[in-house]
CSV table of C-alpha atoms and ligand atoms in Angstrom, one decimal:
chain,number,residue,atom,x,y,z
A,7,MET,CA,93.5,38.4,84.8
A,8,PHE,CA,90.7,39.2,82.1
A,9,TYR,CA,87.7,36.9,82.2
A,10,LEU,CA,84.1,36.8,80.6
A,11,ASP,CA,82.4,34.2,81.5
A,12,GLN,CA,80.7,34.4,77.8
A,13,VAL,CA,80.7,36.6,74.7
A,14,VAL,CA,79.3,39.7,75.1
A,15,PRO,CA,78.0,42.9,73.5
A,16,TRP,CA,80.8,45.1,73.1
A,17,GLY,CA,81.3,47.4,70.5
A,18,ARG,CA,84.0,49.1,68.1
A,19,SER,CA,84.3,53.1,65.5
A,20,PHE,CA,84.6,52.5,62.4
A,21,ASP,CA,88.3,54.4,63.2
A,22,GLU,CA,89.1,51.1,65.4
A,23,TYR,CA,88.8,48.5,62.1
A,24,ALA,CA,90.4,50.4,60.4
A,25,ALA,CA,93.8,50.5,62.7
A,26,MET,CA,92.6,46.5,63.2
A,27,PHE,CA,92.6,45.8,60.0
A,28,SER,CA,95.2,47.6,58.3
A,29,LEU,CA,91.9,48.7,55.8
A,30,ALA,CA,92.7,50.8,52.5
A,31,ASP,CA,90.7,52.0,50.2
A,32,ALA,CA,90.9,50.0,48.2
A,33,ASP,CA,89.5,47.2,50.8
A,34,MET,CA,86.8,49.8,51.4
A,35,THR,CA,85.9,49.7,47.2
A,36,GLY,CA,84.4,45.5,47.8
A,37,ARG,CA,81.9,43.9,49.2
A,38,ILE,CA,82.0,43.5,53.0
A,39,LEU,CA,80.5,40.8,56.0
A,40,GLY,CA,81.6,42.1,59.6
A,41,CYS,CA,80.6,38.2,61.5
A,42,GLY,CA,79.9,39.2,65.0
A,43,ASP,CA,80.2,43.5,64.5
A,44,GLY,CA,77.7,43.2,67.3
A,45,PRO,CA,77.4,46.9,68.6
A,46,ALA,CA,80.2,47.7,66.5
A,47,GLY,CA,80.0,50.8,65.6
A,48,PHE,CA,81.7,50.0,61.9
A,49,ASN,CA,78.4,49.1,59.5
A,50,ALA,CA,76.2,52.5,60.3
A,51,GLU,CA,79.9,54.3,59.8
A,52,ALA,CA,81.6,52.3,56.8
A,53,THR,CA,77.5,52.9,55.8
A,54,ARG,CA,77.8,56.7,55.6
A,55,ILE,CA,81.3,56.5,53.9
A,56,GLY,CA,79.1,54.7,50.9
A,57,ALA,CA,81.0,51.4,51.3
A,58,LYS,CA,78.9,48.0,51.0
A,59,VAL,CA,79.0,46.2,54.9
A,60,MET,CA,76.7,44.3,55.6
A,61,SER,CA,77.3,42.2,59.5
A,62,PHE,CA,76.1,39.6,61.0
A,63,ASP,CA,75.2,39.1,64.9
A,64,PRO,CA,72.4,36.2,66.6
A,65,ILE,CA,72.0,39.6,69.0
A,66,TYR,CA,70.3,41.1,65.6
A,67,ARG,CA,67.9,38.8,66.2
A,68,CYS,CA,66.8,41.2,69.4
A,69,SER,CA,65.1,44.4,69.4
A,70,LYS,CA,66.6,48.2,70.0
A,71,ALA,CA,66.0,48.0,73.3
A,72,ASP,CA,67.0,45.2,74.4
A,73,ILE,CA,70.0,45.1,73.0
A,74,GLU,CA,70.5,48.3,74.7
A,75,ALA,CA,69.9,47.0,78.2
A,76,ARG,CA,72.5,44.0,77.4
A,77,ILE,CA,74.7,46.7,76.8
A,78,ALA,CA,74.5,48.9,80.1
A,79,ALA,CA,74.3,45.1,81.8
A,80,THR,CA,78.1,44.6,80.4
A,81,TYR,CA,79.4,47.3,80.6
A,82,GLU,CA,79.2,47.6,84.5
A,83,LYS,CA,81.6,44.2,84.1
A,84,VAL,CA,83.8,45.3,80.9
A,85,ILE,CA,84.9,48.2,82.9
A,86,THR,CA,84.8,46.9,86.6
A,87,GLN,CA,87.1,44.0,84.6
A,88,THR,CA,89.5,46.2,82.8
A,89,ARG,CA,89.7,48.5,86.1
A,90,GLN,CA,91.1,45.6,87.8
A,91,ASN,CA,93.4,43.9,85.2
A,92,GLN,CA,94.8,47.4,83.8
A,93,HIS,CA,98.3,46.3,83.6
A,94,GLU,CA,97.3,44.2,80.5
A,95,PHE,CA,96.1,47.2,78.6
A,96,VAL,CA,98.1,49.6,77.0
A,97,TRP,CA,97.1,53.4,78.1
A,98,GLU,CA,97.9,55.7,74.7
A,99,ALA,CA,94.5,56.5,72.1
A,100,ILE,CA,93.2,55.6,75.6
A,101,THR,CA,94.5,57.1,77.8
A,102,SER,CA,92.0,55.7,81.0
A,103,VAL,CA,88.8,53.3,82.1
A,104,GLU,CA,86.4,56.1,82.0
A,105,GLU,CA,87.8,57.6,78.4
A,106,LEU,CA,87.4,53.3,76.8
A,107,GLY,CA,83.1,54.1,79.3
A,108,ARG,CA,83.5,57.3,77.4
A,109,VAL,CA,84.5,56.0,73.9
A,110,ARG,CA,83.0,52.4,73.6
A,111,MET,CA,80.0,54.5,74.6
A,112,ALA,CA,79.6,56.1,72.2
A,113,ALA,CA,80.8,53.4,69.5
A,114,MET,CA,77.5,51.7,70.3
A,115,ARG,CA,75.6,54.3,70.0
A,116,THR,CA,76.0,54.9,66.7
A,117,PHE,CA,75.1,51.0,66.1
A,118,LEU,CA,71.9,51.8,68.0
A,119,ASP,CA,70.7,54.9,66.3
A,120,ASP,CA,71.4,53.0,62.7
A,121,TYR,CA,70.4,49.5,64.0
A,122,PRO,CA,66.9,50.1,62.9
A,123,VAL,CA,67.2,51.2,59.5
A,124,GLY,CA,70.1,48.7,58.8
A,125,LEU,CA,67.7,45.7,59.5
A,126,ILE,CA,65.8,47.6,57.3
A,127,GLU,CA,67.9,47.8,54.4
A,128,GLY,CA,69.3,44.8,55.4
A,129,ARG,CA,72.5,45.4,56.7
A,130,TYR,CA,71.8,43.6,60.4
A,131,LEU,CA,71.7,39.3,59.5
A,132,ASN,CA,70.6,37.6,62.5
A,133,LEU,CA,73.1,34.6,61.6
A,134,GLU,CA,75.6,33.0,63.7
A,135,LEU,CA,79.0,31.0,63.2
A,136,PRO,CA,80.5,28.1,61.8
A,137,SER,CA,76.8,28.3,58.9
A,138,LEU,CA,76.2,31.4,56.8
A,139,PRO,CA,73.7,31.1,53.9
A,140,PHE,CA,76.0,33.0,51.7
A,141,PRO,CA,76.6,31.5,48.1
A,142,ASP,CA,80.7,31.2,47.7
A,143,GLY,CA,83.3,34.1,47.2
A,144,ASP,CA,79.8,36.2,47.6
A,145,PHE,CA,81.7,38.4,49.9
A,146,ASP,CA,85.4,40.2,48.6
A,147,LEU,CA,86.4,40.9,52.4
A,148,ALA,CA,85.3,39.7,55.7
A,149,LEU,CA,86.4,40.8,59.0
A,150,CYS,CA,86.1,38.9,62.5
A,151,SER,CA,87.0,41.2,65.5
A,152,HIS,CA,87.1,40.2,69.0
A,153,LEU,CA,85.1,36.8,68.6
A,154,LEU,CA,87.9,34.8,67.2
A,155,PHE,CA,90.9,33.9,68.9
A,156,LEU,CA,89.9,35.8,71.7
A,157,TYR,CA,86.9,33.4,73.8
A,158,SER,CA,89.4,30.7,73.2
A,159,GLN,CA,87.5,29.5,76.8
A,160,GLN,CA,84.4,28.9,75.0
A,161,LEU,CA,84.7,28.6,71.8
A,162,ASP,CA,86.7,25.4,71.1
A,163,GLU,CA,88.9,24.6,68.4
A,164,GLY,CA,86.0,22.9,66.5
A,165,PHE,CA,84.0,25.5,66.2
A,166,HIS,CA,87.0,27.6,65.3
A,167,TYR,CA,88.5,25.6,62.8
A,168,ALA,CA,84.7,25.2,60.8
A,169,SER,CA,83.8,29.2,61.2
A,170,LEU,CA,87.2,30.1,59.7
A,171,LEU,CA,86.9,28.0,56.5
A,172,GLU,CA,83.2,29.2,56.9
A,173,LEU,CA,84.3,32.3,56.4
A,174,CYS,CA,86.9,31.6,54.0
A,175,ARG,CA,84.3,30.0,51.5
A,176,VAL,CA,82.0,32.6,51.5
A,177,ALA,CA,84.5,35.5,51.0
A,178,LYS,CA,87.9,35.9,49.7
A,179,GLU,CA,89.8,37.5,51.3
A,180,VAL,CA,89.1,37.0,55.6
A,181,ARG,CA,90.8,38.8,58.3
A,182,VAL,CA,90.9,37.9,62.2
A,183,PHE,CA,92.2,40.4,65.4
A,184,PRO,CA,93.5,39.9,68.1
A,185,LEU,CA,94.7,36.6,67.9
A,186,LEU,CA,95.5,36.5,72.1
A,187,ALA,CA,92.4,34.8,73.7
A,188,LEU,CA,91.2,37.4,77.4
A,189,GLY,CA,93.4,37.2,79.7
A,190,GLY,CA,96.7,37.7,77.4
A,191,ALA,CA,97.4,34.8,76.1
A,192,LEU,CA,98.5,34.1,72.2
A,193,SER,CA,95.2,31.5,71.4
A,194,PRO,CA,95.2,28.2,72.2
A,195,HIS,CA,93.4,28.2,68.2
A,196,LEU,CA,95.8,29.9,66.7
A,197,GLN,CA,98.5,27.5,66.1
A,198,GLY,CA,96.2,24.2,64.8
A,199,SER,CA,93.5,27.4,62.4
A,200,VAL,CA,97.1,28.2,60.6
A,201,GLU,CA,98.5,24.7,60.1
A,202,MET,CA,94.4,23.0,59.0
A,203,LEU,CA,94.3,26.8,56.7
A,204,ARG,CA,97.0,25.8,54.6
A,205,ALA,CA,97.1,22.2,54.7
A,206,ALA,CA,92.6,23.5,53.2
A,207,GLY,CA,94.9,25.9,50.1
A,208,TYR,CA,95.1,29.0,52.0
A,209,GLN,CA,97.6,32.4,52.2
A,210,VAL,CA,97.3,32.4,55.1
A,211,SER,CA,99.8,35.3,57.3
A,212,ILE,CA,99.7,36.8,60.6
A,213,GLU,CA,100.6,40.7,60.1
A,214,ARG,CA,101.2,43.6,62.5
A,215,VAL,CA,98.5,46.2,62.2
A,216,ARG,CA,98.8,49.9,63.9
A,217,TYR,CA,96.3,48.9,66.8
A,218,GLU,CA,97.2,47.3,69.9
A,219,PHE,CA,94.5,48.4,73.0
A,220,GLN,CA,95.3,44.5,74.7
A,221,ARG,CA,98.4,44.8,75.5
A,222,GLY,CA,100.3,42.6,73.3
A,223,ALA,CA,97.5,42.1,70.4
A,224,CYS,CA,99.1,43.6,67.8
A,225,GLU,CA,98.4,41.8,65.5
A,226,MET,CA,96.1,40.5,62.6
A,227,LEU,CA,95.6,37.0,60.5
A,228,ARG,CA,94.9,37.4,57.1
A,229,ILE,CA,93.9,33.8,54.6
A,230,GLN,CA,93.8,34.9,50.9
A,231,ARG,CA,92.7,31.8,48.9
A,232,ASP,CA,96.0,31.2,46.7
A,233,ASP,CA,94.1,32.0,43.6
A,234,GLY,CA,93.3,35.5,45.3
B,22,LIG,C1,82.7,40.9,72.1
B,22,LIG,S1,81.4,41.5,71.2
B,22,LIG,C2,82.8,42.3,70.0
B,22,LIG,C3,81.7,43.0,68.7
B,22,LIG,C4,82.6,44.3,67.3
B,22,LIG,N1,83.4,42.0,66.3
B,22,LIG,C5,83.8,44.7,67.4
B,22,LIG,O1,84.2,44.5,68.4
B,22,LIG,O2,83.5,46.0,68.4
B,22,LIG,C6,81.5,39.7,70.0
B,22,LIG,C7,80.0,39.6,69.4
B,22,LIG,O3,80.0,38.6,68.8
B,22,LIG,C8,78.9,37.9,68.6
B,22,LIG,N2,78.6,36.4,68.0
B,22,LIG,C9,78.5,36.0,69.8
B,22,LIG,N3,78.5,34.6,69.3
B,22,LIG,C10,78.9,34.6,67.5
B,22,LIG,C11,79.1,33.9,66.5
B,22,LIG,N4,78.9,31.9,66.8
B,22,LIG,N5,78.7,33.9,65.5
B,22,LIG,C12,78.4,35.4,65.5
B,22,LIG,N6,79.1,36.1,66.2
B,22,LIG,C13,78.9,35.7,67.3
B,22,LIG,C14,77.9,38.3,70.3
B,22,LIG,O4,76.3,38.8,70.3
B,22,LIG,C15,79.0,39.8,70.5
B,22,LIG,O5,78.2,41.3,69.4
C-alpha cells in the first residue's frame, strides 16, 4: 500500500488543479488562496494568465535551493512507492511511472523558476494551517490539494476540523481534493468533517470532477457559506 510517513513536497500543474477543482473561467476572476501549494506550478501559471493567487505553505520559509533539495529527496521516495503500488493509480492521462516523474518535475520546475519573484510579490507565504492571519472573507475561493484528507493518518480529526473552519473563515468558498487517504481508502475524517461543517451552518457537497489519478479519487468537497 502506498504510504508516506510525513507530508512531502510534491507539486502538480495548473491543468491538474483546473481538473481537480472543476475550475471555470469565473472562478479565476476572484482572489484565490492556495492552501499547502508547496512546489505546485499552479500559482506561477495562474499568475501568468492574470489570476490573483496567493499560496501558503510552511515550506516557503525555505530557500529555493533547500526546496530543490527536498524535492530531489522526495522524488525517489514517491516514484519508488508509485512503482510498487501501480495498481492504486489510473494510467490514462499519465501513462507510466516515468511519465509521472517527468510531468511532476516539470510542474515543480515551473514553481522553482517563479519562486524568487513570487516571494517578492507576496504570492508565496510562509504560513500553516490550522491558523491563518487573514481577515474574514478575504478570499473568494480557497483550494486545498493533496493535504487535508490525503494525509489522514498524519493529521488527526481535530486538525482537519480546525483547518476546514479556518479556510471557511477566510474564503467565501473552499474546495478540497482528494477525499481519499494515502493507500486509497476514503478518509476516516470525511464524514465527521461534513457533519461538523453542516452543523456550523455551511452548505457542503461532494462533487464528481474530471480528474482521477489515485484510483477512486475523483470527487472534491465544496463548502460554501449559506449566504454564498
Ligand atoms: C503533497 S504536497 C501537495 C502540494 C500541492 N498542493 C499539490 O497538490 O501539488 C503537500 C504540501 O502540504 C504542505 N503542508 C504540510 N503541513 C501543512 C500545514 N499545516 N499547512 C499548510 N501546508 C502544509 C507541505 O509542506 C507540502 O508542500
